[in-house]
PDB file of C-alpha atoms in Angstrom:
ATOM      1  CA  MET A   1      39.313  34.680 -22.501  1.00  0.00           C
ATOM      2  CA  LYS A   2      39.185  36.316 -19.082  1.00  0.00           C
ATOM      3  CA  LYS A   3      35.840  38.045 -20.216  1.00  0.00           C
ATOM      4  CA  ALA A   4      34.501  34.682 -21.405  1.00  0.00           C
ATOM      5  CA  LYS A   5      34.933  32.923 -18.143  1.00  0.00           C
ATOM      6  CA  LYS A   6      33.446  35.572 -16.096  1.00  0.00           C
ATOM      7  CA  MET A   7      30.319  35.600 -18.205  1.00  0.00           C
ATOM      8  CA  PHE A   8      30.134  31.898 -18.093  1.00  0.00           C
ATOM      9  CA  ALA A   9      30.255  32.247 -14.082  1.00  0.00           C
ATOM     10  CA  VAL A  10      27.462  34.776 -14.084  1.00  0.00           C
ATOM     11  CA  VAL A  11      25.119  32.838 -16.543  1.00  0.00           C
ATOM     12  CA  ALA A  12      25.772  29.588 -14.393  1.00  0.00           C
ATOM     13  CA  ALA A  13      25.101  31.368 -11.010  1.00  0.00           C
ATOM     14  CA  THR A  14      21.928  33.011 -12.537  1.00  0.00           C
ATOM     15  CA  ILE A  15      20.616  29.458 -13.755  1.00  0.00           C
ATOM     16  CA  MET A  16      21.429  27.904 -10.328  1.00  0.00           C
ATOM     17  CA  VAL A  17      19.435  30.855  -8.480  1.00  0.00           C
ATOM     18  CA  LEU A  18      16.370  30.635 -10.838  1.00  0.00           C
ATOM     19  CA  SER A  19      16.346  26.906 -10.783  1.00  0.00           C
ATOM     20  CA  MET A  20      16.400  26.810  -6.791  1.00  0.00           C
ATOM     21  CA  GLY A  21      13.091  28.799  -6.954  1.00  0.00           C
ATOM     22  CA  MET A  22      11.488  26.452  -9.051  1.00  0.00           C
ATOM     23  CA  VAL A  23      12.412  23.262  -7.228  1.00  0.00           C
ATOM     24  CA  SER A  24      11.516  24.138  -3.859  1.00  0.00           C
ATOM     25  CA  VAL A  25       8.452  22.439  -2.607  1.00  0.00           C
ATOM     26  CA  ASN A  26       6.857  22.874   0.763  1.00  0.00           C
ATOM     27  CA  ALA A  27       6.064  19.320   2.448  1.00  0.00           C
ATOM     28  CA  ALA A  28       2.810  20.359   3.666  1.00  0.00           C
ATOM     29  CA  GLU A  29       1.545  20.698  -0.047  1.00  0.00           C
ATOM     30  CA  VAL A  30       2.401  17.103  -0.979  1.00  0.00           C
ATOM     31  CA  GLN A  31       0.762  15.252   1.867  1.00  0.00           C
ATOM     32  CA  PRO A  32      -1.982  12.967   0.910  1.00  0.00           C
ATOM     33  CA  ARG A  33      -5.342  14.176   1.970  1.00  0.00           C
ATOM     34  CA  LEU A  34      -8.385  11.747   2.860  1.00  0.00           C
ATOM     35  CA  PRO A  35     -11.583  12.163   0.827  1.00  0.00           C
ATOM     36  CA  LEU A  36     -14.360  14.341   2.322  1.00  0.00           C
ATOM     37  CA  CYS A  37     -17.918  13.118   3.135  1.00  0.00           C
ATOM     38  CA  PRO A  38     -20.691  15.414   1.891  1.00  0.00           C
ATOM     39  CA  CYS A  39     -21.512  16.045   5.924  1.00  0.00           C
ATOM     40  CA  GLY A  40     -18.026  17.523   6.309  1.00  0.00           C
ATOM     41  CA  GLY A  41     -16.582  14.598   8.040  1.00  0.00           C
ATOM     42  CA  THR A  42     -13.510  12.601   6.751  1.00  0.00           C
ATOM     43  CA  MET A  43     -13.699   9.254   4.841  1.00  0.00           C
ATOM     44  CA  VAL A  44     -11.518   6.919   6.916  1.00  0.00           C
ATOM     45  CA  PRO A  45     -10.483   3.223   5.634  1.00  0.00           C
ATOM     46  CA  SER A  46     -11.519   0.129   7.705  1.00  0.00           C
ATOM     47  CA  LYS A  47     -10.890  -3.428   6.809  1.00  0.00           C
ATOM     48  CA  SER A  48     -12.799  -6.408   7.783  1.00  0.00           C
ATOM     49  CA  TYR A  49     -11.627 -10.184   7.188  1.00  0.00           C
ATOM     50  CA  THR A  50     -13.543 -13.189   6.662  1.00  0.00           C
ATOM     51  CA  ALA A  51     -12.583 -16.456   8.479  1.00  0.00           C
ATOM     52  CA  TRP A  52      -9.816 -18.388   6.865  1.00  0.00           C
ATOM     53  CA  THR A  53     -11.150 -21.481   4.569  1.00  0.00           C
ATOM     54  CA  THR A  54      -9.117 -24.368   3.007  1.00  0.00           C
ATOM     55  CA  TYR A  55      -9.733 -24.426  -0.588  1.00  0.00           C
ATOM     56  CA  ASP A  56      -6.954 -27.146  -1.403  1.00  0.00           C
ATOM     57  CA  SER A  57      -4.859 -29.804   0.542  1.00  0.00           C
ATOM     58  CA  LYS A  58      -1.710 -31.538  -0.890  1.00  0.00           C
ATOM     59  CA  LYS A  59       0.964 -33.900   0.620  1.00  0.00           C
ATOM     60  CA  CYS A  60       3.318 -32.005   2.646  1.00  0.00           C
ATOM     61  CA  THR A  61       6.089 -30.531   0.604  1.00  0.00           C
ATOM     62  CA  HIS A  62       8.202 -29.487   3.786  1.00  0.00           C
ATOM     63  CA  GLY A  63      10.142 -33.028   4.012  1.00  0.00           C
ATOM     64  CA  TYR A  64       7.630 -34.317   6.615  1.00  0.00           C
ATOM     65  CA  ALA A  65       6.716 -38.205   6.068  1.00  0.00           C
ATOM     66  CA  TYR A  66       3.085 -37.674   7.176  1.00  0.00           C
ATOM     67  CA  GLY A  67       0.539 -34.652   6.872  1.00  0.00           C
ATOM     68  CA  THR A  68      -0.710 -32.188   4.581  1.00  0.00           C
ATOM     69  CA  ASP A  69      -0.238 -28.684   3.488  1.00  0.00           C
ATOM     70  CA  GLN A  70      -3.489 -26.855   3.887  1.00  0.00           C
ATOM     71  CA  TYR A  71      -4.034 -24.099   1.083  1.00  0.00           C
ATOM     72  CA  LYS A  72      -6.321 -21.264   2.757  1.00  0.00           C
ATOM     73  CA  ARG A  73      -7.667 -17.969   1.739  1.00  0.00           C
ATOM     74  CA  ARG A  74      -9.905 -15.246   3.185  1.00  0.00           C
ATOM     75  CA  MET A  75     -11.729 -12.174   1.889  1.00  0.00           C
ATOM     76  CA  VAL A  76     -10.470  -8.710   2.767  1.00  0.00           C
ATOM     77  CA  THR A  77     -13.062  -5.984   2.493  1.00  0.00           C
ATOM     78  CA  THR A  78     -11.991  -2.366   2.604  1.00  0.00           C
ATOM     79  CA  THR A  79     -14.629   0.077   3.401  1.00  0.00           C
ATOM     80  CA  MET A  80     -14.312   3.826   3.454  1.00  0.00           C
ATOM     81  CA  LYS A  81     -16.397   5.236   6.344  1.00  0.00           C
ATOM     82  CA  CYS A  82     -17.179   8.845   7.607  1.00  0.00           C
ATOM     83  CA  ASN A  83     -16.018   9.470  10.828  1.00  0.00           C
ATOM     84  CA  ARG A  84     -18.942  11.670  11.610  1.00  0.00           C
ATOM     85  CA  CYS A  85     -22.110  10.241   9.940  1.00  0.00           C
ATOM     86  CA  GLU A  86     -20.893   6.544   9.586  1.00  0.00           C
ATOM     87  CA  ASN A  87     -22.048   6.606   5.922  1.00  0.00           C
ATOM     88  CA  GLY A  88     -19.696   4.722   3.581  1.00  0.00           C
ATOM     89  CA  TYR A  89     -18.986   2.577   0.787  1.00  0.00           C
ATOM     90  CA  ILE A  90     -17.016  -0.605  -0.141  1.00  0.00           C
ATOM     91  CA  SER A  91     -13.763   0.433  -1.997  1.00  0.00           C
ATOM     92  CA  SER A  92     -12.304  -2.944  -2.641  1.00  0.00           C
ATOM     93  CA  LYS A  93     -12.385  -6.737  -2.005  1.00  0.00           C
ATOM     94  CA  GLU A  94      -9.287  -8.985  -2.237  1.00  0.00           C
ATOM     95  CA  HIS A  95      -8.373 -12.195  -1.155  1.00  0.00           C
ATOM     96  CA  GLU A  96      -5.235 -13.113   1.081  1.00  0.00           C
ATOM     97  CA  TYR A  97      -3.738 -16.500   0.691  1.00  0.00           C
ATOM     98  CA  LYS A  98      -1.357 -18.810   3.129  1.00  0.00           C
ATOM     99  CA  VAL A  99      -0.297 -22.274   3.444  1.00  0.00           C
ATOM    100  CA  GLU A 100      -0.442 -24.123   6.666  1.00  0.00           C
ATOM    101  CA  CYS A 101       1.887 -27.182   7.175  1.00  0.00           C
ATOM    102  CA  THR A 102       0.435 -29.912   9.343  1.00  0.00           C
ATOM    103  CA  GLY A 103       3.339 -32.354   8.373  1.00  0.00           C
ATOM    104  CA  HIS A 104       4.889 -34.531  11.023  1.00  0.00           C
ATOM    105  CA  ASN A 105       7.187 -37.417  11.237  1.00  0.00           C
TER     106      ASN A 105
END
């Protein structure tokens, strides 16, 4: 019985030591990197926004007797641009939405 306990302790310690070496990860190895440009620069994201436009209007839903809720949207364009040569490409276009309450008593 004593011999089995000692053997189990040795096996458990060996497994712990071996698993620690496999789990260790250097933080520098997992940091995200920006894509590189052919000129040697780094591609950096930049965003541009269009003006807010009203696409719908409804009676105020915030409890005011008069006024409307203005439903607005704008386009957000994300462009990847090189920090050296300024070459770039559009990586995404998305809409942002908001509601502006113009209600009053």
